Coordinates of C-alpha atoms and ligand atoms in Angstrom, one line a residue:
X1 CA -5.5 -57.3 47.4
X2 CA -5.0 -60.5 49.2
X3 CA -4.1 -60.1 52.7
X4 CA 0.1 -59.5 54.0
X5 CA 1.3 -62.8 54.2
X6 CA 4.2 -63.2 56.7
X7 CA 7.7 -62.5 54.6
X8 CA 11.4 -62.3 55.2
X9 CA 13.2 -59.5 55.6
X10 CA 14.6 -59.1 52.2
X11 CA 11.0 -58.6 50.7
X12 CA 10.2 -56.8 53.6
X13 CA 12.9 -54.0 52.1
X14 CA 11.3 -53.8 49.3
X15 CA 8.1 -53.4 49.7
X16 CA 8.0 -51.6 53.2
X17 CA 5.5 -48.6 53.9
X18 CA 5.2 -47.5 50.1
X19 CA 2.6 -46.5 47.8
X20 CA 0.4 -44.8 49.6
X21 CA -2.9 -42.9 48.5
X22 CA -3.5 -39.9 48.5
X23 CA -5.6 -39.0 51.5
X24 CA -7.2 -36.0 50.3
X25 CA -6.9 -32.9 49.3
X26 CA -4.9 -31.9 46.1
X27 CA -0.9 -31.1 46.3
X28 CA -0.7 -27.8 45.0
X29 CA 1.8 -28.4 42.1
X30 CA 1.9 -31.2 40.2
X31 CA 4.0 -33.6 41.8
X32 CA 7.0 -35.6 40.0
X33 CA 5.4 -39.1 39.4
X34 CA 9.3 -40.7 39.0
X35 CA 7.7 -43.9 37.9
X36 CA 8.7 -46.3 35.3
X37 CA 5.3 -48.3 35.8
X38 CA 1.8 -48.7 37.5
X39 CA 0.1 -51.3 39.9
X40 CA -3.1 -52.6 40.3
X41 CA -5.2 -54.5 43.0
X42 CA -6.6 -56.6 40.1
X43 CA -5.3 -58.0 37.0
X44 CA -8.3 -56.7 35.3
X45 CA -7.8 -52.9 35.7
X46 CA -4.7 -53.5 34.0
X47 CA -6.2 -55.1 30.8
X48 CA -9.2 -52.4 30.9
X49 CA -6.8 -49.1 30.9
X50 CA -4.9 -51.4 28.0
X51 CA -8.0 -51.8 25.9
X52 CA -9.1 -48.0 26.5
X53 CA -12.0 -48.4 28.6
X54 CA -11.0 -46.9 31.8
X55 CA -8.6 -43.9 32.0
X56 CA -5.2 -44.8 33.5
X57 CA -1.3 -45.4 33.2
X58 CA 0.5 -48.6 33.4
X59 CA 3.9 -47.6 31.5
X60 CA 5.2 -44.2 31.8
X61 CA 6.5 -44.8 28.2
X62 CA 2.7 -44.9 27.5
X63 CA 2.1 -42.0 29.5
X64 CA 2.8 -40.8 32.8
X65 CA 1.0 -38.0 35.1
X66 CA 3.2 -35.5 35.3
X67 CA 4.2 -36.0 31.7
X68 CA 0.5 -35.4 31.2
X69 CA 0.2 -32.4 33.3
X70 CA 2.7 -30.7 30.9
X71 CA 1.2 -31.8 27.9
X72 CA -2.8 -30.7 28.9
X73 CA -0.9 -27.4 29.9
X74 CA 0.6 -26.7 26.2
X75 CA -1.7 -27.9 24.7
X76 CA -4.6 -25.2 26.0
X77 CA -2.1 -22.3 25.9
X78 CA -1.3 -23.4 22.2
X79 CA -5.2 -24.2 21.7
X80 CA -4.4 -27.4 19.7
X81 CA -6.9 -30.5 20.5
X82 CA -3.9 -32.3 22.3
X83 CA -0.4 -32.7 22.8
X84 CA 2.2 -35.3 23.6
X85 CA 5.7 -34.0 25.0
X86 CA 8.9 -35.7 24.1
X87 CA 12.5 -36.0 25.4
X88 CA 13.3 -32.7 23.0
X89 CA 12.9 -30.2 20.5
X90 CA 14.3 -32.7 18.0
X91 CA 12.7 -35.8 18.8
X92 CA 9.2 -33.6 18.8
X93 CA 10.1 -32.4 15.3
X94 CA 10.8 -36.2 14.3
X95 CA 7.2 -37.1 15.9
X96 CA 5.6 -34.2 13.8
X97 CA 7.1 -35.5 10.5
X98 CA 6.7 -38.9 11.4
X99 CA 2.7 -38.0 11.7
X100 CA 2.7 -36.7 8.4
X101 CA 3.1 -40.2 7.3
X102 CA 6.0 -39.8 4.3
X103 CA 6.5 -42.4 2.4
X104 CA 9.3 -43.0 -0.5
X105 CA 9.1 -40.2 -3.0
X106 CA 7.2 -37.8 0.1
X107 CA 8.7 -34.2 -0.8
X108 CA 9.0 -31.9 2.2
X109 CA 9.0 -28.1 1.5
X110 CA 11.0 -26.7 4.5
X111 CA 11.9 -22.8 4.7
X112 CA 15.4 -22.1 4.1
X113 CA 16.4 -20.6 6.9
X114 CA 15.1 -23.3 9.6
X115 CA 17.3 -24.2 12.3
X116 CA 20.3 -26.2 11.5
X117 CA 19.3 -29.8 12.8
X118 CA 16.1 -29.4 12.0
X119 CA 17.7 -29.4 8.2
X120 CA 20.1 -32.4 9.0
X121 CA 17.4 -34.4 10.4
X122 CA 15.6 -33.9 7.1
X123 CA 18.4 -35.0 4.8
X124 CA 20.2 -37.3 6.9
X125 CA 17.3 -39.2 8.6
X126 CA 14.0 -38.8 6.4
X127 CA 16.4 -38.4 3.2
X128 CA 18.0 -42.0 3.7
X129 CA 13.9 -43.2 3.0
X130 CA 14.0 -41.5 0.3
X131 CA 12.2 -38.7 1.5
X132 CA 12.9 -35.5 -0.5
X133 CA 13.6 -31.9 1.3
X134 CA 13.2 -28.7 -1.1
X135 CA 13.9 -25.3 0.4
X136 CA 12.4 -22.6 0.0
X137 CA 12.1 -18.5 0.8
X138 CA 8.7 -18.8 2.8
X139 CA 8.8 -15.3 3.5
X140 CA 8.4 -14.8 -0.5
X141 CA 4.3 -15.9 -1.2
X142 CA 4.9 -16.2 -4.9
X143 CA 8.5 -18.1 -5.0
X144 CA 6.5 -20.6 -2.5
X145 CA 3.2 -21.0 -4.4
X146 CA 5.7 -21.9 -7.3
X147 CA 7.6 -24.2 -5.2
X148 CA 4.3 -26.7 -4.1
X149 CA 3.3 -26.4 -7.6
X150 CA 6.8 -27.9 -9.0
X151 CA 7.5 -29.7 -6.1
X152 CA 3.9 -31.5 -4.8
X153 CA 4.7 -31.2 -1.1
X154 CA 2.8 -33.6 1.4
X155 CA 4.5 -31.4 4.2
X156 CA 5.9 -27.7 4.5
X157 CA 7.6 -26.7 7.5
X158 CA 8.6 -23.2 8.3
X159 CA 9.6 -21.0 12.0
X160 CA 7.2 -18.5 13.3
X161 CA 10.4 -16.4 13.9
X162 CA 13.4 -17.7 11.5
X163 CA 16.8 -17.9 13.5
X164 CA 18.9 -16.0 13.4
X165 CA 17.0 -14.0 10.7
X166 CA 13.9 -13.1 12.4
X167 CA 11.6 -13.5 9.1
X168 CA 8.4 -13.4 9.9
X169 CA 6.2 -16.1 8.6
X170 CA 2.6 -15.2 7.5
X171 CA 1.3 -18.6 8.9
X172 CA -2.3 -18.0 7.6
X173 CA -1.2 -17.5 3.6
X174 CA 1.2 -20.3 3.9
X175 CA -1.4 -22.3 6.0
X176 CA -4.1 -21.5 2.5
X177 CA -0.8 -22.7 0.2
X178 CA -0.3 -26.0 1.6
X179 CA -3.5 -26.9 1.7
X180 CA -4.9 -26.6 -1.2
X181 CA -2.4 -29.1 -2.3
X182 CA -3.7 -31.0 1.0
X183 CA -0.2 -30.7 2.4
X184 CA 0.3 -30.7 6.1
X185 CA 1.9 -27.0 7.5
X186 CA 4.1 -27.4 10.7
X187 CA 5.2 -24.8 12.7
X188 CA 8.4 -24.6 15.1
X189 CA 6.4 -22.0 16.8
X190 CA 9.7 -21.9 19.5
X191 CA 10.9 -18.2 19.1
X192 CA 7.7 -16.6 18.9
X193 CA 6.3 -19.2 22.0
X194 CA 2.2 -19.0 22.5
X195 CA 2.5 -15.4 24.1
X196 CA 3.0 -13.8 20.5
X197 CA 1.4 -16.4 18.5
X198 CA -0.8 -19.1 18.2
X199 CA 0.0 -20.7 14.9
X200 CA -3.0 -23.4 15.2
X201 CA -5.3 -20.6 15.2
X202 CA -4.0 -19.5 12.0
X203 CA -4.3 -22.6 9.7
X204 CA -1.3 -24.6 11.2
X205 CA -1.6 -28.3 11.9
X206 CA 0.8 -29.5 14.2
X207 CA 2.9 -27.3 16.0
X208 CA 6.8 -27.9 17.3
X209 CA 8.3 -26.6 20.3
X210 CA 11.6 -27.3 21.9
X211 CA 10.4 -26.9 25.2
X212 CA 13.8 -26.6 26.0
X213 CA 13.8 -23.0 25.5
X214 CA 11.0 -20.5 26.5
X215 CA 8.6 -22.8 27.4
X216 CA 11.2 -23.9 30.0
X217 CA 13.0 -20.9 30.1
X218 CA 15.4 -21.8 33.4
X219 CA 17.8 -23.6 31.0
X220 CA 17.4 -26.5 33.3
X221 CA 15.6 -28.9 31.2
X222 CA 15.4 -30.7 27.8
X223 CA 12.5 -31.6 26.2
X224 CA 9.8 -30.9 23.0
X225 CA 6.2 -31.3 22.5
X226 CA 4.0 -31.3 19.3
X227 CA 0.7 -29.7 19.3
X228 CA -2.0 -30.5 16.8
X229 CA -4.9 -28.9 15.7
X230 CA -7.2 -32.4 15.1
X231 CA -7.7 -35.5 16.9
X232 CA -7.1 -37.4 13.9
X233 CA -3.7 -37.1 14.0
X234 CA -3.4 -38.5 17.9
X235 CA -2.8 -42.4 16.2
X236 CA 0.1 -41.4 14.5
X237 CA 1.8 -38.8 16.9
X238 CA 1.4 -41.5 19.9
X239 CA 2.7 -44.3 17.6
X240 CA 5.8 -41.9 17.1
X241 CA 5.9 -41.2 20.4
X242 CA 5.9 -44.8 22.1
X243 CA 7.2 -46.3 19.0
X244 CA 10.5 -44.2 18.4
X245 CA 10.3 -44.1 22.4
X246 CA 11.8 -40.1 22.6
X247 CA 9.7 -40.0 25.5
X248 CA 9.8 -36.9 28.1
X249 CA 11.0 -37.8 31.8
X250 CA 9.0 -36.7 34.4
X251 CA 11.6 -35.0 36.2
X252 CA 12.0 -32.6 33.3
X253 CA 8.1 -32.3 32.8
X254 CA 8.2 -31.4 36.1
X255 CA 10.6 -28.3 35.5
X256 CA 9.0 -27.4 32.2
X257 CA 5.6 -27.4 33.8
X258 CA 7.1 -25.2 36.4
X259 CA 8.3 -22.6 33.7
X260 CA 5.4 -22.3 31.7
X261 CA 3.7 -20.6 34.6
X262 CA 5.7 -17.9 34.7
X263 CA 6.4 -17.3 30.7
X264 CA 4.1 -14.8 30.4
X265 CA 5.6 -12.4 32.6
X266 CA 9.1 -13.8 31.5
X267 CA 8.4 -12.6 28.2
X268 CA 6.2 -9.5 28.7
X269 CA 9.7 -8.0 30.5
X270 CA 12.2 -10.2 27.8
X271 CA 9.7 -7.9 24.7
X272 CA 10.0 -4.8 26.9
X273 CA 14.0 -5.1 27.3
X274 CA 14.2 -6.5 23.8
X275 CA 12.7 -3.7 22.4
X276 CA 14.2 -0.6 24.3
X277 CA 17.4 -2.5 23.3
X278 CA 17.1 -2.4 19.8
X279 CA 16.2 1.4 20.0
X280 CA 19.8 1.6 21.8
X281 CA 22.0 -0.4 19.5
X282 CA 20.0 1.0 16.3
X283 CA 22.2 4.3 17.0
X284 CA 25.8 2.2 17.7
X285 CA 28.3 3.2 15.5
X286 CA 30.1 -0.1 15.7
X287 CA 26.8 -2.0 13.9
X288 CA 25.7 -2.1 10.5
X289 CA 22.5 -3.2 10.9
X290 CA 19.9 -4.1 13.8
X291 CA 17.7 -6.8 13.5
X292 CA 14.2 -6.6 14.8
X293 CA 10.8 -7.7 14.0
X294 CA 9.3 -3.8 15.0
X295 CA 11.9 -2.4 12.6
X296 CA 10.5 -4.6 9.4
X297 CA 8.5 -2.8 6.6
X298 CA 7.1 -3.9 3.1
X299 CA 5.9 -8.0 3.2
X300 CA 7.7 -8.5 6.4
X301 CA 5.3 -6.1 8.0
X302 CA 2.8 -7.2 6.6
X303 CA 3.6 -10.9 8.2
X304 CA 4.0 -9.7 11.4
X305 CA 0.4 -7.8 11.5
X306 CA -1.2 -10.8 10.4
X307 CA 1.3 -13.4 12.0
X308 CA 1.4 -11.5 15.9
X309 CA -1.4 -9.0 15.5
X310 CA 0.4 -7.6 18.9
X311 CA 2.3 -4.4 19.6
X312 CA 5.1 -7.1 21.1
X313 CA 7.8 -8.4 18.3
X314 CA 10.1 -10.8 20.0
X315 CA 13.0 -10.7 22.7
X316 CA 15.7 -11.3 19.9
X317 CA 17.3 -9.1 18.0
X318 CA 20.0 -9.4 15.6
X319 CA 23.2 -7.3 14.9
X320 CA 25.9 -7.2 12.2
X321 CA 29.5 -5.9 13.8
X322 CA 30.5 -3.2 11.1
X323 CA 33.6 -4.7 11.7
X324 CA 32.0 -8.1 10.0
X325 CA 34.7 -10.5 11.0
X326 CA 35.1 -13.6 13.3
X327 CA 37.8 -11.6 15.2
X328 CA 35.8 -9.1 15.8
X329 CA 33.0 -11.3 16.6
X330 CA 34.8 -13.2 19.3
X331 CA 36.6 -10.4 20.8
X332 CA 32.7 -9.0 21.5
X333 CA 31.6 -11.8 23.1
X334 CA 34.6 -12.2 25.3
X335 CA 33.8 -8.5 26.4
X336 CA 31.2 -9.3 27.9
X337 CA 30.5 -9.1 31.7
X338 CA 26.6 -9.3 32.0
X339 CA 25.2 -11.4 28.7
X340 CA 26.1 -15.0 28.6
X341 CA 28.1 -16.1 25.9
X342 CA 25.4 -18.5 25.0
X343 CA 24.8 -21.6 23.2
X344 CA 20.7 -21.4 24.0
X345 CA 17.8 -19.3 23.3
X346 CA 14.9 -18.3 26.0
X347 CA 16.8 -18.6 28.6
X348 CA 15.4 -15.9 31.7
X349 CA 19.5 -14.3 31.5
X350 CA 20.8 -12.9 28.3
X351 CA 22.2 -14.5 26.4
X352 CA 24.2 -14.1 22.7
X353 CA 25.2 -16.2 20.0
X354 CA 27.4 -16.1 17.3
X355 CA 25.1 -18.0 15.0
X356 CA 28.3 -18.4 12.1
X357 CA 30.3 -21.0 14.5
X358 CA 27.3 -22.4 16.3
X359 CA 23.8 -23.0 14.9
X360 CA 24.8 -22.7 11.4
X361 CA 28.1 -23.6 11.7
X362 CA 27.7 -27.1 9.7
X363 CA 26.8 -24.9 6.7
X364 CA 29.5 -23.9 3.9
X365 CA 30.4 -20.0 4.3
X366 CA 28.9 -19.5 0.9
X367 CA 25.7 -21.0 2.2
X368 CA 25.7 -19.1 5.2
X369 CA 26.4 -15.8 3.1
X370 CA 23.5 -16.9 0.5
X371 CA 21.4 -16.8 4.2
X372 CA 22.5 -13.4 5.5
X373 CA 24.5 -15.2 7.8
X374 CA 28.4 -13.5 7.8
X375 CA 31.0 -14.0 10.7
X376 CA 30.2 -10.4 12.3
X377 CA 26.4 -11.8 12.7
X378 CA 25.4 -12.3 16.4
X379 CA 22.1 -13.3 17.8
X380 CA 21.0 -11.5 21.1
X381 CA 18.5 -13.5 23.2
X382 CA 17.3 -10.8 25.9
X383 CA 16.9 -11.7 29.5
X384 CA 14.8 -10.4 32.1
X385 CA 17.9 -8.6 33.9
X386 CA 17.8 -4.5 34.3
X387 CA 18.0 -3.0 30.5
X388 CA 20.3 -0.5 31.3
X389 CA 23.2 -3.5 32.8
X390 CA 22.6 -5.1 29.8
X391 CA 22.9 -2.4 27.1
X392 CA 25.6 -0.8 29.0
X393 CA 27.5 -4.2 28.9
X394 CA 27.2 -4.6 24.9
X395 CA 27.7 -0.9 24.3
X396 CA 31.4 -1.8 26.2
X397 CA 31.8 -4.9 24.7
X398 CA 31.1 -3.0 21.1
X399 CA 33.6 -0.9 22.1
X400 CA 36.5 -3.4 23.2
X401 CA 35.9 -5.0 20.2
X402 CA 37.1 -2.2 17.9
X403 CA 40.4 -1.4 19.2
X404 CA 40.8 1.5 17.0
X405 CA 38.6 3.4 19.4
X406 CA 38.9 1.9 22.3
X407 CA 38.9 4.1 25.9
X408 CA 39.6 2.7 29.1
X409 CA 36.4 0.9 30.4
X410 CA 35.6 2.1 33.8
X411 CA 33.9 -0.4 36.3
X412 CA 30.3 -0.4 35.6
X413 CA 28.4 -0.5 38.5
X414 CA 25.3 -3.6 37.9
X415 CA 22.2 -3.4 39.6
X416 CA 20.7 -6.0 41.8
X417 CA 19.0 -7.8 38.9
X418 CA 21.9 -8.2 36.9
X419 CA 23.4 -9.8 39.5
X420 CA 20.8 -12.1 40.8
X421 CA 20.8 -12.6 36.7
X422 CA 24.4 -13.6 37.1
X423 CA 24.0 -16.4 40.2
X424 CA 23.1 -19.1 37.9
Ligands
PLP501 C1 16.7 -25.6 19.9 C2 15.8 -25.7 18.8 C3 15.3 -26.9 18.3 C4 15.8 -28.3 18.9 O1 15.5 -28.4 20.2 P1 16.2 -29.3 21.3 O2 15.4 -29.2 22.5 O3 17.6 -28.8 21.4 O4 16.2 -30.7 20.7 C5 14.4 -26.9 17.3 N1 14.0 -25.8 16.7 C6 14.4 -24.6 17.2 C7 13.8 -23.4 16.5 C8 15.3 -24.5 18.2 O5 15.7 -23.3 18.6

């Protein structure tokens, strides 16, 4: 660069004692590269990291390091052949569909039960192109085959895990379905995260996460990333990245990056609580039914052999009050002294949602019935905390919430965990 040349004060501010290099040595985490953009001693490095022959940033809407960082992270735990991170779940979803390349008359085959925006964005956003969305039961291998044969699907997007549901998808027979019709499959692989499934390894080509939840798990960030399984598709997922502009901020990278490295011990304790929970509340007499992945038999088993091949089924689990009213449903949650009354998933505290007047609350009550979905239906997202604070809570709470036979509630004494939990 050309020599200091002798400046006023006021662009002496400005450009004072920055921008140093790194003398040596490697920072241990990744640091937060809070950049907008990149400069170079010579013009020409800029127009050779532009043209692709030298490796580089100049834009952090093209990329930035720490963004990357993230990125190269998911993208080996998910064992895809790259990844690009956006500013959420939502916006990554968007990316992925937006890769498939849809055009006017496109029909996308989604399972019924996918997360609420995820249908919204599909008939509000893609449907104003013209782009058709047919739903289907993906957990049903015959009613699907006969859906892509009526329906010609370039796309068909399904859950690993369906919310609140917990349907297992059998990724590699849906994976041999779409393509033999050369449809795309994407997978919001978000409940079952990398730890129970790798859906690229099964047939999938581009994989959704809101990184938002497990990935991140601290519910301190927003943010999404798409996975695919070939390079082929990078043209199209950057366009839609740097394009539509839902880029992820390095700040957040930087706290997503940071819970990644612990989700594997996050959810080997979240499985272990999840599970000894769902023995607990199987024997409640204020449920009607317990949801859980272990509990499934016929096809469903069959799904979650081939789908997790693990002796780990999930850290949620779904109950029905027998009580199966909103009352009921509310005075349970507002029981509770432990579990979160949540509005999240994957979250390191537990935390429970009342799926009927939150994620699927946009849907008609007949819809939601048609789903399995009624108003004593609540969605348990375990947390790391001590089991026996947490199923001692929602045994209380189940009992507050039926009046009939209530007792007196003594003070439960929480362990340490539960309240570290708690200082969030
Ligand atoms: C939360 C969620 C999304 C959307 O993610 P955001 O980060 O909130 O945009 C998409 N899919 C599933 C399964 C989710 O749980």
């Amino acid at each position: 660069m050309a020599d200091p040349i002798n400046v006023s004060n006021a662009t002496r501010f400005v450009h004072a004692g920055e921008r140093r290099d790194f003398p040596g040595g490697k920072p241990a985490a990744t640091p937060i590269y809070a950049t907008s953009s990149f400069i170079f001693d010579e013009i020409e490095d800029i127009d050779r990291i532009v043209e692709g022959g030298a490796s580089g940033y100049v834009y952090s809407r093209y990329g930035n390091p720490t963004v990357a960082a993230f990125e190269e992270a998911v993208c080996e735990v998910e064992n895809g052949a790259f990844a690009y991170a956006y500013g959420s779940g939502m916006a990554a979803l968007h990316a992925a569909l937006l890769a498939c390349e849809l055009t006017t008359g496109s029909v996308v085959l989604a399972s019924r039960d996918l997360y609420g925006s995820t249908f919204e964005l599909l008939y509000t956003v893609f449907g104003a192109f013209g782009i058709k969305t047919v739903a289907a039961d993906f957990s049903d291998l015959e009613t699907l085959q006969e859906a892509v044969a009526e329906n010609k699907p370039s796309v068909l997007l399904c859950e690993t895990l369906s919310n609140p549901l917990l349907r297992v998808c059998d990724i590699q027979a849906v994976a041999e379905i779409a393509h033999a019709v050369n449809a795309k499959l994407v997978v919001d692989n978000t409940f079952a995260t990398p730890y129970l499934c790798r859906p690229l390894d099964l047939g999938a080509d581009l994989v959704v996460h809101s990184a938002t939840k497990y990935l991140g798990g601290h519910a301190d960030a927003t943010g999404g990333v798409v996975i695919a399984k070939n390079e082929f598709d990078r043209p199209a997922l950057l366009g839609a990245l740097t394009l539509a502009g839902g880029v992820l901020s390095p700040w957040e990278a930087h706290s997503l990056l940071r819970g990644l490295k612990t989700l594997g011990l996050r959810m080997e304790k979240q499985c272990s609580n999840a599970e000894r929970l769902a023995h607990i509340l199987k024997d409640s007499p204020y449920l009607s039914e317990v949801i859980y992945p272990k509990f499934f038999d016929g096809e469903h088993a069959i799904a979650l052999d081939e789908t997790f091949h693990g002796s780990e089924f999930g850290a949620i689990i779904t109950v029905r009050l027998k009580e199966d009213t909103r009352e009921a449903a509310y005075r349970f949650l507002n029981s509770l002294r432990v579990c979160t009354r949540a509005t999240s998933v994957g979250d390191l505290f537990t935390g429970i949602v009342h799926p009927a007047t939150a994620t699927h609350r946009e849907l008609s009550p007949a819809k939601r019935v048609s789903l399995g979905i009624t108003e004593g239906t609540l969605r348990i997202a375990v947390g790391i905390e001590d089991l026996n604070d947490i199923a001692k809570d929602i045994e209380n709470a189940l009992k507050e919430c039926h009046p009939a036979e209530a007792g007196i509630v003594s003070d439960i004494p929480f362990t340490n965990a539960a309240a570290a939990a708690q200082l969030f």
